[in-house]
mmCIF file of C-alpha atoms and ligand atoms in Angstrom:
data_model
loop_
_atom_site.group_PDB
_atom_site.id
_atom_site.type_symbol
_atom_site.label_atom_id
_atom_site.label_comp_id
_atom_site.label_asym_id
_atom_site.label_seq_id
_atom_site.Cartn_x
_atom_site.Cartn_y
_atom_site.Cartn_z
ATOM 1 C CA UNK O 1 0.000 0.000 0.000
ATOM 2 C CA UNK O 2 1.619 3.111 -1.435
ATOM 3 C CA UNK O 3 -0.808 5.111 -2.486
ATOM 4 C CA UNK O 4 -4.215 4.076 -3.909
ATOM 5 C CA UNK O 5 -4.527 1.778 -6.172
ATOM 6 C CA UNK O 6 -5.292 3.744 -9.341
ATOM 7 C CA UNK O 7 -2.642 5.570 -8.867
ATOM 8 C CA UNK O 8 -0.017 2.939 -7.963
ATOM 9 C CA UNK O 9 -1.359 1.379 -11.304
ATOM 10 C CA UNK O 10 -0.544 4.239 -13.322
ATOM 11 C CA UNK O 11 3.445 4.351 -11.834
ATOM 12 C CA UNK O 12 3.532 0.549 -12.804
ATOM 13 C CA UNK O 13 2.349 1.450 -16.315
ATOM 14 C CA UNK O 14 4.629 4.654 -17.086
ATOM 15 C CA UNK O 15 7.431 1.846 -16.630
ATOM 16 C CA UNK O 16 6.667 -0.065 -20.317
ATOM 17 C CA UNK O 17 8.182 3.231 -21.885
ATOM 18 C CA UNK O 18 11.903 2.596 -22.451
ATOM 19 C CA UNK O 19 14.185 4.571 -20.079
ATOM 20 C CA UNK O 20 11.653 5.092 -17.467
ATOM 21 C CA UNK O 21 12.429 3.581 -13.806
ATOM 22 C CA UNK O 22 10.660 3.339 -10.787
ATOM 23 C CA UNK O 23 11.543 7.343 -9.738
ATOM 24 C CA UNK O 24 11.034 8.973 -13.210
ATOM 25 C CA UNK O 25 7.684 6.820 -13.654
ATOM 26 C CA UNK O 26 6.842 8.296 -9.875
ATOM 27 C CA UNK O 27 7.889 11.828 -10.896
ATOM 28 C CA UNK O 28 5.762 11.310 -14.118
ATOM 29 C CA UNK O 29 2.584 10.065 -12.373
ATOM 30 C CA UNK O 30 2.978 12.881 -9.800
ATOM 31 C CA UNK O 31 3.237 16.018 -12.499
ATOM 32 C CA UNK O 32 0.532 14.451 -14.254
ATOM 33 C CA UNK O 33 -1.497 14.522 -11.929
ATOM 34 C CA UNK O 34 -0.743 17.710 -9.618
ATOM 35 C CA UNK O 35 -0.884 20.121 -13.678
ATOM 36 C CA UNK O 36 -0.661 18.259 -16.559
ATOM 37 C CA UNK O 37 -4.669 16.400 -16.660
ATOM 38 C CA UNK O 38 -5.697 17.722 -20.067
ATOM 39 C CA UNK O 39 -2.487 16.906 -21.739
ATOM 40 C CA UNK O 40 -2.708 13.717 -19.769
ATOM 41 C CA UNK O 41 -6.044 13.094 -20.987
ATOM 42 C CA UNK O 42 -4.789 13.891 -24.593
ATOM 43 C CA UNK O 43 -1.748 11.493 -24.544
ATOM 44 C CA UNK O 44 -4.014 8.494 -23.202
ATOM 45 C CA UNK O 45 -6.021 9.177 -26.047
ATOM 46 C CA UNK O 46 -3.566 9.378 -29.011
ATOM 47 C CA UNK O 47 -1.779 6.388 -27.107
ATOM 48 C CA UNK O 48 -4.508 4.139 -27.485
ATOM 49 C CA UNK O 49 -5.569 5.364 -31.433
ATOM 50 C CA UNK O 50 -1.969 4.276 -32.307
ATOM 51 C CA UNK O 51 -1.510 1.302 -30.575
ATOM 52 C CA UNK O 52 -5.442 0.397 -32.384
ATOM 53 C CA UNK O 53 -4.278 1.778 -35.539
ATOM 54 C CA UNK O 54 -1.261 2.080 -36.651
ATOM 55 C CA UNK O 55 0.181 -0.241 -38.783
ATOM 56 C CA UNK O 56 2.442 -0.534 -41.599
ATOM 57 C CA UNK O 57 2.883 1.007 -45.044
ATOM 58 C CA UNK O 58 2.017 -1.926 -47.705
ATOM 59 C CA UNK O 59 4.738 -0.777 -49.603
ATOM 60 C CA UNK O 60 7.846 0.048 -47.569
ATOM 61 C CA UNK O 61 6.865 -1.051 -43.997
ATOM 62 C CA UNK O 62 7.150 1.550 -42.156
ATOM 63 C CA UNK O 63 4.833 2.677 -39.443
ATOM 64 C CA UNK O 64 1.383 4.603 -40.756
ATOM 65 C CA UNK O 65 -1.914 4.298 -39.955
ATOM 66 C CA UNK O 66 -2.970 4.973 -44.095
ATOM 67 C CA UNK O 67 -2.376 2.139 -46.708
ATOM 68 C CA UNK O 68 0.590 3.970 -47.849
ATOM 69 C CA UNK O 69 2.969 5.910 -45.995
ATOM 70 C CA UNK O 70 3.650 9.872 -46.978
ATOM 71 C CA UNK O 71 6.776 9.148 -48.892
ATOM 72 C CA UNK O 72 5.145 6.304 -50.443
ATOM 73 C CA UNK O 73 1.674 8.077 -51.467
ATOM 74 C CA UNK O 74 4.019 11.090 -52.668
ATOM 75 C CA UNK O 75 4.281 11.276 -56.653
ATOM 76 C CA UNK O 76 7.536 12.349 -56.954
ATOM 77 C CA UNK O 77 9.515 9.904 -53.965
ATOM 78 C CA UNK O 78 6.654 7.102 -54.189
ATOM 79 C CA UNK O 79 8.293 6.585 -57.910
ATOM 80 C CA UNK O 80 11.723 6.876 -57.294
ATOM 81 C CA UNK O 81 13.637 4.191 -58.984
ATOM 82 C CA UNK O 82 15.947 3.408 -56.261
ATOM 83 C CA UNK O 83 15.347 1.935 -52.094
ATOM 84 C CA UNK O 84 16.843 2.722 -49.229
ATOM 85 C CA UNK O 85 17.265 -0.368 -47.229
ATOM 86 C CA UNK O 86 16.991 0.184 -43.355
ATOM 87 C CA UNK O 87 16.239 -2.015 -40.330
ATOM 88 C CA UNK O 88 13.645 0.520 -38.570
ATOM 89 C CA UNK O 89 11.744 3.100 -39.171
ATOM 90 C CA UNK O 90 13.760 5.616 -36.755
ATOM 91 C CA UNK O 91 16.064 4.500 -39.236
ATOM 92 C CA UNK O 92 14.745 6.648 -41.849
ATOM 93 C CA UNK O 93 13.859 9.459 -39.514
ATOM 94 C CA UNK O 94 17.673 9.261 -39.468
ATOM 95 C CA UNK O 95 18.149 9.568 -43.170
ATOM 96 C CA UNK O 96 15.263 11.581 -43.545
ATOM 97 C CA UNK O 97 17.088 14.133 -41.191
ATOM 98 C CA UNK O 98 20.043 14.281 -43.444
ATOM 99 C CA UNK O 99 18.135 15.483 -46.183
ATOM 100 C CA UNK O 100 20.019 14.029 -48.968
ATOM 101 C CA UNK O 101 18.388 10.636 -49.835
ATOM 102 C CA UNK O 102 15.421 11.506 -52.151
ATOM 103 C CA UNK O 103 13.971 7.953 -53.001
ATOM 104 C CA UNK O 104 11.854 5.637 -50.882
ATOM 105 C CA UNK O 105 12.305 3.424 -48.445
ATOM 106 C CA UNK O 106 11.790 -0.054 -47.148
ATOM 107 C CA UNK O 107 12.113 -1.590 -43.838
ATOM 108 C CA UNK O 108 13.077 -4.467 -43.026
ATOM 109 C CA UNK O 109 11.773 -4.439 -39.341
ATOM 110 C CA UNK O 110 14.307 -6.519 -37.982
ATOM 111 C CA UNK O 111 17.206 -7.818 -39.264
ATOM 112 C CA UNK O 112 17.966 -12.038 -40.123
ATOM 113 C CA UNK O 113 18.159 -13.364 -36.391
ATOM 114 C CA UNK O 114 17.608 -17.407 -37.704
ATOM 115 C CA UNK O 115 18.275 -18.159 -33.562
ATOM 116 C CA UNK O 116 15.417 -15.569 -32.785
ATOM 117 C CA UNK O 117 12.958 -16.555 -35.742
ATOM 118 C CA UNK O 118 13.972 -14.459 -38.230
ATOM 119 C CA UNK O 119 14.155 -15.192 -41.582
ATOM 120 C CA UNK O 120 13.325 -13.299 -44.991
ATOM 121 C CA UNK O 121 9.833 -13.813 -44.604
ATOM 122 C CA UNK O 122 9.528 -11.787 -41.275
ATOM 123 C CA UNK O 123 11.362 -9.095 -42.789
ATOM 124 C CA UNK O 124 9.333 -9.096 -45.927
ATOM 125 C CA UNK O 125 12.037 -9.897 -48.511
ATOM 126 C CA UNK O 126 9.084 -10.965 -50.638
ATOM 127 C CA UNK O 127 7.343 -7.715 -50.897
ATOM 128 C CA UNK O 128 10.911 -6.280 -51.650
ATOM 129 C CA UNK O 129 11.391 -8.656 -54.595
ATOM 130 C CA UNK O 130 8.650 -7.686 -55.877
ATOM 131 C CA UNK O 131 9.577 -4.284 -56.334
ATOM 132 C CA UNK O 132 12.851 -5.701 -57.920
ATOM 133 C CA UNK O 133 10.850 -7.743 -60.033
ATOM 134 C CA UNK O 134 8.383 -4.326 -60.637
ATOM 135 C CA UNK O 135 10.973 -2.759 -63.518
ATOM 136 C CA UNK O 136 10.691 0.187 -61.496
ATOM 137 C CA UNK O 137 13.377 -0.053 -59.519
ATOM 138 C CA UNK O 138 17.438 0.631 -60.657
ATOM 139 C CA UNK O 139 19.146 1.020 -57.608
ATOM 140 C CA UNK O 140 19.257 -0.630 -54.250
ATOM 141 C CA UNK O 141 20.812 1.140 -51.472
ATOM 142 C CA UNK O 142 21.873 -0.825 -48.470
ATOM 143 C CA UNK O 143 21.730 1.139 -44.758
ATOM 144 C CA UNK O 144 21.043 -1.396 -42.405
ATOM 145 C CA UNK O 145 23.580 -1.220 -39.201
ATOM 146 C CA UNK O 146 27.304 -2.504 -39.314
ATOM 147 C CA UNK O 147 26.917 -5.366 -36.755
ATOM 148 C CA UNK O 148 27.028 -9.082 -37.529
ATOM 149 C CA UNK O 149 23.385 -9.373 -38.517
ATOM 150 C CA UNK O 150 23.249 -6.612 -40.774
ATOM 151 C CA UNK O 151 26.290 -7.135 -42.611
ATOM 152 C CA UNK O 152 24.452 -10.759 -42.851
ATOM 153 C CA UNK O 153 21.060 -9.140 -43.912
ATOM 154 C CA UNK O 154 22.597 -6.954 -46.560
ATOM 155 C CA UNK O 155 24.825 -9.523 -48.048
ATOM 156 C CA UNK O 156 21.295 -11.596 -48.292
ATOM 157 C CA UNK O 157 19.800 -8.924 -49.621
ATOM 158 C CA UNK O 158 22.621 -7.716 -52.344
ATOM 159 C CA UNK O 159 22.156 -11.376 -53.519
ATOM 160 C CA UNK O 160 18.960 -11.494 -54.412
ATOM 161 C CA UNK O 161 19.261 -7.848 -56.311
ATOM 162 C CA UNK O 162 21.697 -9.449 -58.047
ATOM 163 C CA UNK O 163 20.016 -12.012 -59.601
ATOM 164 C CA UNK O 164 17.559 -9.304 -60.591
ATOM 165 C CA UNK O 165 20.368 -7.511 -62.238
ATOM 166 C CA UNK O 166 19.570 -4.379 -59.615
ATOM 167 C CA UNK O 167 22.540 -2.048 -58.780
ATOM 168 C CA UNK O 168 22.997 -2.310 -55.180
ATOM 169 C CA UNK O 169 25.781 -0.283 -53.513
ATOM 170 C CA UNK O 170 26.376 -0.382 -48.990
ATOM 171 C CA UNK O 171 26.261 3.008 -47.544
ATOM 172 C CA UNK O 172 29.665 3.520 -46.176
ATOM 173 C CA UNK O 173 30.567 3.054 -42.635
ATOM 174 C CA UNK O 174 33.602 4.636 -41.147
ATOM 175 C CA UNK O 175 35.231 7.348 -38.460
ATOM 176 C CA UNK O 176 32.039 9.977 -38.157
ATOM 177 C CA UNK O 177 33.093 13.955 -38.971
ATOM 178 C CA UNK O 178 34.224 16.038 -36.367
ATOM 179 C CA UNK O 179 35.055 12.405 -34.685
ATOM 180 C CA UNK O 180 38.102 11.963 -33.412
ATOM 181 C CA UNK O 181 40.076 8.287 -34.234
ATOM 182 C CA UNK O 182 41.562 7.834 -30.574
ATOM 183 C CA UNK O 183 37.717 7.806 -29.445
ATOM 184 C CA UNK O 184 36.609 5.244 -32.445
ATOM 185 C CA UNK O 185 36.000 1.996 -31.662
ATOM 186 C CA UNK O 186 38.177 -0.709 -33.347
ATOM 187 C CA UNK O 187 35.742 -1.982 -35.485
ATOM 188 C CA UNK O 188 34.876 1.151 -36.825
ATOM 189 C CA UNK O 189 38.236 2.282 -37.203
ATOM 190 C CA UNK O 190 38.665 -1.172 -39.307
ATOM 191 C CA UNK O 191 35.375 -0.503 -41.386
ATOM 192 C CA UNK O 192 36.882 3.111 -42.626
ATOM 193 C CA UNK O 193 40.345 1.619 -43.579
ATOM 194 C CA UNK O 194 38.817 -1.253 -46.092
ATOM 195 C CA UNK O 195 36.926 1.077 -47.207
ATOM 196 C CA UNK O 196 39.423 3.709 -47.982
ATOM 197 C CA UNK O 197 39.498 6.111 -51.052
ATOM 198 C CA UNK O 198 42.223 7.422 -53.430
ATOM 199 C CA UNK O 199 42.395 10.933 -53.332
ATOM 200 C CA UNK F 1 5.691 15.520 -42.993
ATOM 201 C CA UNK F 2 7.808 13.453 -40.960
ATOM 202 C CA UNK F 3 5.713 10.044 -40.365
ATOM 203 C CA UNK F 4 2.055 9.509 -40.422
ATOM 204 C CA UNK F 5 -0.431 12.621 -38.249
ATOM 205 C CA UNK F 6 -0.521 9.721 -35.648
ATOM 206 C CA UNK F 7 2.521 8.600 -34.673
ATOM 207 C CA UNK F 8 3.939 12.089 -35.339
ATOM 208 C CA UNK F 9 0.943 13.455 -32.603
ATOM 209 C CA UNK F 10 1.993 10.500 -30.492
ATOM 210 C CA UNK F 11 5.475 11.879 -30.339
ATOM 211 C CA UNK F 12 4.230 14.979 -29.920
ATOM 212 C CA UNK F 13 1.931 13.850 -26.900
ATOM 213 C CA UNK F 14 4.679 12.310 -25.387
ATOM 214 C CA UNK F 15 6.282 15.691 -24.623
ATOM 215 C CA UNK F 16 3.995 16.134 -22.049
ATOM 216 C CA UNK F 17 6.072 14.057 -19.479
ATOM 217 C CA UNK F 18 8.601 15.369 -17.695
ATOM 218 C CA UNK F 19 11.880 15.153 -18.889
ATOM 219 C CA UNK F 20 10.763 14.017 -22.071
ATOM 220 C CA UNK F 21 12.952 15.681 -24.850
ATOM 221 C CA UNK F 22 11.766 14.999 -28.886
ATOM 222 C CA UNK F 23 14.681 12.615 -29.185
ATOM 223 C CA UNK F 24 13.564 9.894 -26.234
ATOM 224 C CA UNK F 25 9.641 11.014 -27.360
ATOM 225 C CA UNK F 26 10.821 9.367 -30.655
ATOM 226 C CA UNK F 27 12.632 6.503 -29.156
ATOM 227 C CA UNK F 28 9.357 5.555 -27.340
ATOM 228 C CA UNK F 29 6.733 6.066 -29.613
ATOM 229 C CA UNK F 30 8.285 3.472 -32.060
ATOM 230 C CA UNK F 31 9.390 1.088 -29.404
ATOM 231 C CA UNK F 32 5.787 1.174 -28.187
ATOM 232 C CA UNK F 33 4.706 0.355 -31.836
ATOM 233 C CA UNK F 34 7.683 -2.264 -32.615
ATOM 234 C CA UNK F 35 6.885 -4.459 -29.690
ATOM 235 C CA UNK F 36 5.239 -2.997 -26.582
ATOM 236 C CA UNK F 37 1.651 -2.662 -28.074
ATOM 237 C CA UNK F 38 -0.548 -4.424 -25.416
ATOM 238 C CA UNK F 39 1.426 -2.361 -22.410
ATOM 239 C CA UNK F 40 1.147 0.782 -24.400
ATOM 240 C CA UNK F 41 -2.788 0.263 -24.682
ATOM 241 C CA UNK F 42 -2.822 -0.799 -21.085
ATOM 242 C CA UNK F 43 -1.223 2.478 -20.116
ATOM 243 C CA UNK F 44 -3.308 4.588 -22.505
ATOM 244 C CA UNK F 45 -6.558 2.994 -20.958
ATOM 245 C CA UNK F 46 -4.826 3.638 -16.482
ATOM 246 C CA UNK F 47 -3.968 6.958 -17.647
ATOM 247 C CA UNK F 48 -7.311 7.890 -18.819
ATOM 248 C CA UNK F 49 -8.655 7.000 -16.100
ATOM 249 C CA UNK F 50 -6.210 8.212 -13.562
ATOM 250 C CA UNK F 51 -6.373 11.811 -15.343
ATOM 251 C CA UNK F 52 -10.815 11.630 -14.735
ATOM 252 C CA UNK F 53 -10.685 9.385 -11.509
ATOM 253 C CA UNK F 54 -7.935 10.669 -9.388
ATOM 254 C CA UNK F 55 -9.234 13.260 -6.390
ATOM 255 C CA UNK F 56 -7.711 14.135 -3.605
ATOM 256 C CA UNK F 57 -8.163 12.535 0.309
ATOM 257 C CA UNK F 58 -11.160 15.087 1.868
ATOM 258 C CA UNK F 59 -8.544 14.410 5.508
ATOM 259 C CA UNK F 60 -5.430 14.506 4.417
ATOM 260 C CA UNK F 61 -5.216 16.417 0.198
ATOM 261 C CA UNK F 62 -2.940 13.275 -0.727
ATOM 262 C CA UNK F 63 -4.137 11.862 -4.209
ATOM 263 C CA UNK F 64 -6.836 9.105 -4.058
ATOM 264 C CA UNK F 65 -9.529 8.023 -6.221
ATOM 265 C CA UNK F 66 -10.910 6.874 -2.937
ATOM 266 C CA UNK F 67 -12.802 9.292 -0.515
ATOM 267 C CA UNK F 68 -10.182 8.331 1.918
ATOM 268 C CA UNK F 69 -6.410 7.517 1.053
ATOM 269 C CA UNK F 70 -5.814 4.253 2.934
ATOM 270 C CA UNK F 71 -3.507 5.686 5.587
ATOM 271 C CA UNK F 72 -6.375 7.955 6.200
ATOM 272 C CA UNK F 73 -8.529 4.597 5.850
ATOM 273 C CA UNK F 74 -6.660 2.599 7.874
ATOM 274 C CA UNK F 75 -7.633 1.915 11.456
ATOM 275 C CA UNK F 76 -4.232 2.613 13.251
ATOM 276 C CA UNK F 77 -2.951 5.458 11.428
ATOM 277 C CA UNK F 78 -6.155 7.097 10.925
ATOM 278 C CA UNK F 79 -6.691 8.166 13.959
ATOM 279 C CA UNK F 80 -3.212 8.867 15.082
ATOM 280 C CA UNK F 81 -3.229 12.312 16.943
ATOM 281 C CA UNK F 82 0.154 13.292 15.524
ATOM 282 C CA UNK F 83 0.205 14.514 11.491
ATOM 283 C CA UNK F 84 2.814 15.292 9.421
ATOM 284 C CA UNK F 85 2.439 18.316 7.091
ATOM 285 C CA UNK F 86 4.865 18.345 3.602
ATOM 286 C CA UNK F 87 4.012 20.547 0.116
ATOM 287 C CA UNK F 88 3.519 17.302 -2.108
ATOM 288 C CA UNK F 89 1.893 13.322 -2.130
ATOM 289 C CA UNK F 90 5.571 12.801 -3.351
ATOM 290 C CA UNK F 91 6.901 13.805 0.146
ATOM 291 C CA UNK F 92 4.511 11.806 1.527
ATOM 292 C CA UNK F 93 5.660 8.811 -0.060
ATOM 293 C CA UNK F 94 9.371 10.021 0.688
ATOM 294 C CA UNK F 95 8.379 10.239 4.136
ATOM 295 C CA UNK F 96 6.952 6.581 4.421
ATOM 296 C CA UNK F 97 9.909 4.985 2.348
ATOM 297 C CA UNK F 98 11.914 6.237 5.742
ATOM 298 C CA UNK F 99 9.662 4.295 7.605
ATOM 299 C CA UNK F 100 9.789 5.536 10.957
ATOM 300 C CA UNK F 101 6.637 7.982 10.803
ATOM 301 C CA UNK F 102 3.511 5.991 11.545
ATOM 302 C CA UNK F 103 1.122 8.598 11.948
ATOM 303 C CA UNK F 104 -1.064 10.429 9.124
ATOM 304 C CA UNK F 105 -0.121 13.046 6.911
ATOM 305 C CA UNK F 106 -1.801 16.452 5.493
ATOM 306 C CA UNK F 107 -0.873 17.758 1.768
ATOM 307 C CA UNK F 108 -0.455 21.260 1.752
ATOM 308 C CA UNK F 109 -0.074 21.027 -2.838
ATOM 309 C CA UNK F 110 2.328 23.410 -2.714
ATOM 310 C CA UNK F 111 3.317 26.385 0.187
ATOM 311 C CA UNK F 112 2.549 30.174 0.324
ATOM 312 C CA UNK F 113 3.104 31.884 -2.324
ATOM 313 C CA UNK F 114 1.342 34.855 -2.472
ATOM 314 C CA UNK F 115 2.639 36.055 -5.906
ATOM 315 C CA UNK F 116 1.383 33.217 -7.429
ATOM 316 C CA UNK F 117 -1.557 33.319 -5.821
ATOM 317 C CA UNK F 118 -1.453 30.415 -3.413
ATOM 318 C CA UNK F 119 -2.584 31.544 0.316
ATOM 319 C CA UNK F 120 -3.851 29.956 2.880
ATOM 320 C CA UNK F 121 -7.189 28.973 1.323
ATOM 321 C CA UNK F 122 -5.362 27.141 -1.653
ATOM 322 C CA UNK F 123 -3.375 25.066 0.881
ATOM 323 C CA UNK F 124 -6.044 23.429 2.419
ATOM 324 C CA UNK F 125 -5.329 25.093 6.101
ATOM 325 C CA UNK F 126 -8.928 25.969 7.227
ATOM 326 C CA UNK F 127 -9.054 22.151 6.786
ATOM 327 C CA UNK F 128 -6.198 21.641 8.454
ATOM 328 C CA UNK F 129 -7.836 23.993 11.185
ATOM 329 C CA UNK F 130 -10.402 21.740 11.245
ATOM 330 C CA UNK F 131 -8.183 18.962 12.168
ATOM 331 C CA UNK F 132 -6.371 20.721 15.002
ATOM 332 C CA UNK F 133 -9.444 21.994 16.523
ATOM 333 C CA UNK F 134 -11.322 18.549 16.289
ATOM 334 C CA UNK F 135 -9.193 17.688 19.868
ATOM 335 C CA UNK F 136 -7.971 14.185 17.980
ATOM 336 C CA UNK F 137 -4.682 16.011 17.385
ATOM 337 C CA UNK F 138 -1.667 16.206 20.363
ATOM 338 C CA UNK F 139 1.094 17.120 17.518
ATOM 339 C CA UNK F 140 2.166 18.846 14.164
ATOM 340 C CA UNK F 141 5.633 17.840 12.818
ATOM 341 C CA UNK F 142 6.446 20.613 10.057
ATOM 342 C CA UNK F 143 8.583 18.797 7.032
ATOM 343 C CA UNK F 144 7.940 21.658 4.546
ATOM 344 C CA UNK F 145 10.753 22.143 1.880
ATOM 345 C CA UNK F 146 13.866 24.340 3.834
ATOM 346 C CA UNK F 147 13.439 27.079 1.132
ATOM 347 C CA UNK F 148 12.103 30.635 1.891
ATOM 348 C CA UNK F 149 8.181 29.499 1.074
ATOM 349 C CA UNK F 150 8.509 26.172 2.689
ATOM 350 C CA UNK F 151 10.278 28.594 6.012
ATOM 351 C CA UNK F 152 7.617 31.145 5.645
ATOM 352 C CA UNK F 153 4.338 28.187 5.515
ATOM 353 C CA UNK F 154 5.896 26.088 8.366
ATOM 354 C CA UNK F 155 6.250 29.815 10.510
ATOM 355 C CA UNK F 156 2.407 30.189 9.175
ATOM 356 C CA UNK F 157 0.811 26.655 10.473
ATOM 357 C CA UNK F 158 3.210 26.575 13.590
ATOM 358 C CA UNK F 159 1.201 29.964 14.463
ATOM 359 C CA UNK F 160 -1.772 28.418 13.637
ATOM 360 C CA UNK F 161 -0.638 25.641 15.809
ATOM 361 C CA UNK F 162 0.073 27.320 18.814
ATOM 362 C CA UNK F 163 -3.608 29.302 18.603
ATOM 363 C CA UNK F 164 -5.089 25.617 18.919
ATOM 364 C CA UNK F 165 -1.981 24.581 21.867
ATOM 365 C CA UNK F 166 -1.050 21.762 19.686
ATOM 366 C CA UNK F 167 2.432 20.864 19.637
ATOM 367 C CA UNK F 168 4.495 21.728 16.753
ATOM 368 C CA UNK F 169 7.950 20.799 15.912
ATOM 369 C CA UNK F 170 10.020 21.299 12.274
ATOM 370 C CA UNK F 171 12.224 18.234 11.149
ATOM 371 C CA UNK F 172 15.583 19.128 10.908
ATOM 372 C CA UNK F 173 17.711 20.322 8.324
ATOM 373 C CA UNK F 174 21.171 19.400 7.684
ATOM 374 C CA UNK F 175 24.214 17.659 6.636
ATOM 375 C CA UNK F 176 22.978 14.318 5.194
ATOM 376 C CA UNK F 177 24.306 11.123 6.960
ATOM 377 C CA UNK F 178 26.902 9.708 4.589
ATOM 378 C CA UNK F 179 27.165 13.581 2.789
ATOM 379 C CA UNK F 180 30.472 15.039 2.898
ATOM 380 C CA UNK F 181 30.680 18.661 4.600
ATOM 381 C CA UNK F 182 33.058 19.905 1.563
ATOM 382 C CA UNK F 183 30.123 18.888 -0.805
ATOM 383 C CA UNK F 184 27.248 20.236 1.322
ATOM 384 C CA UNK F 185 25.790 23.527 0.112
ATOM 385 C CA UNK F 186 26.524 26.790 2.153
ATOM 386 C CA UNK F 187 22.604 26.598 3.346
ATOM 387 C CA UNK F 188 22.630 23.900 4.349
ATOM 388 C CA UNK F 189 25.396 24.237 6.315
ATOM 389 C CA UNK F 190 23.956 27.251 7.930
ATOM 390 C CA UNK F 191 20.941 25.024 8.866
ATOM 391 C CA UNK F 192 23.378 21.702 10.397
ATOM 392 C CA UNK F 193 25.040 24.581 12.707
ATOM 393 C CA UNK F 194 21.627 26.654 13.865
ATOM 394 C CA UNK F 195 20.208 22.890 14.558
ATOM 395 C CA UNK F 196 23.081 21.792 16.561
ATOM 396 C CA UNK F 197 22.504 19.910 19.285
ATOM 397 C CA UNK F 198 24.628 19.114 22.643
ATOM 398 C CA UNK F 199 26.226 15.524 22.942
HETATM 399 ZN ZN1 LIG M 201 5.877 3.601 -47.415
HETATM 400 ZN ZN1 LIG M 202 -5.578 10.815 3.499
#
């Protein structure tokens, strides 16, 4: 018995968002509570119409509660011959935020985990074939992340454009700008030396 | 146009909660789609109802949806003839994770702060009167905030107090056990050597 029960309730709930422990879910429930009702009220709502509704753009996969998603239903990106590759869809927030990709996207949702289930199907390497198969498409661009199972999912992938005769090129990893190499991690450090370039 | 109205006004919503910049917004809006669906709806559903249902105890201000909070509620500490007064339900629950106060408790929401708006009235005290006149009461233990409002509400109650011959102490205010003094803030300080006491 901490408080009532309601309220107890909604401190155990605040904790399903990531980052958010026992005091920050207290601290949350509190300020809620003591000024923020109507935004309170507000989230609850718009929490529970996306978890309902939103699902997943039929043709790149990312999250929207419409059958296409805005890049997607756009004429001029929607018909871009070439696709971004990326495992999420904070993924392409993150090219998005770039501003220099102008095609469309697909995600993969996941990257090939056989050990955890994972296999083309679940990340919709059918659907992307498709496209491939469409004539629409020229160029493949591979982003998903430098770790084991997305060097794994891109090689997969890069096969099967391939055999579609589909240019497909790996965005290149390497020491960030403005990073400096004493602070790089090895790998990273190994990833921008094989993939060095004449100058 | 970043994603889809709804999961760009879920991010948005998400702002509300403290500490809560656009970047971890982001980060939990999509885990909450990617694989936290059922506790995201659960939360939506507590929240709305802890935003309507939530009220405050009519003896003691601390949030209940009950008419009583259950220390109020509860036999033993109900009744107890000694209450501790603090600004928020989040000292209260500060107070009990001590565990050494087993008496009851009255909320003040805040402490005077008549720029602002907040006297007397807006802290509950004629209830608080109410209390100390009832005869159940024998003691008032002031654990306002040490801050010049929290100073100038306990001086304000322990008036009060003394109108009604209740007895009224102030918890005191000092150098934390396990703080070091070189780390301790000059205030504070001030406080730990006004409160000495003889050994
Ligand atoms: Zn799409
Ligand atoms: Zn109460």
């Amino acid at each position: 018995m901490k408080f009532s029960p309601l309220v107890d309730e909604l401190i155990h709930s605040l904790r399903c968002l990531p980052g958010v422990g026992p005091k920050s879910a207290q601290r949350m429930a509190f300020q809620l509570l003591e000024r923020n009702r109507k935004p309170g009220l507000q989230l609850a709502e718009t929490l529970a119409q996306a978890m309902s509704n939103v699902g997943h753009c039929k043709s790149c996969r990312t999250f929207t509660e419409e059958e296409l998603c805005p890049i997607c239903a756009s004429n001029k990106r929607g018909n871009s011959a070439t696709i971004c590759v990326v495992e999420t869809s904070a993924d392409v927030l993150a090219v998005e935020a770039g501003g220099h990709f102008s095609g469309r996207y697909f995600v993969l949702l996941g990257h090939l985990s056989p050990l955890d289930g994972v296999g083309p199907e679940e990340l919709g390497l059918s659907l992307l074939e498709d496209h491939l198969k469409s004539g629409d498409i020229s160029e493949l661009i591979l982003a998903t992340n430098p770790t084991v199972e997305g060097d794994a999912t891109a090689h997969f992938i890069a096969d099967m454009a391939s055999r579609h005769n589909i240019k497909v090129s790996r965005i290149a990893h390497g020491v960030p700008v403005g990073g400096e190499l004493e602070y790089v991690d090895s790998t990273t450090l190994a990833l921008s030396f094989n993939g060095r370039v004449p100058i």
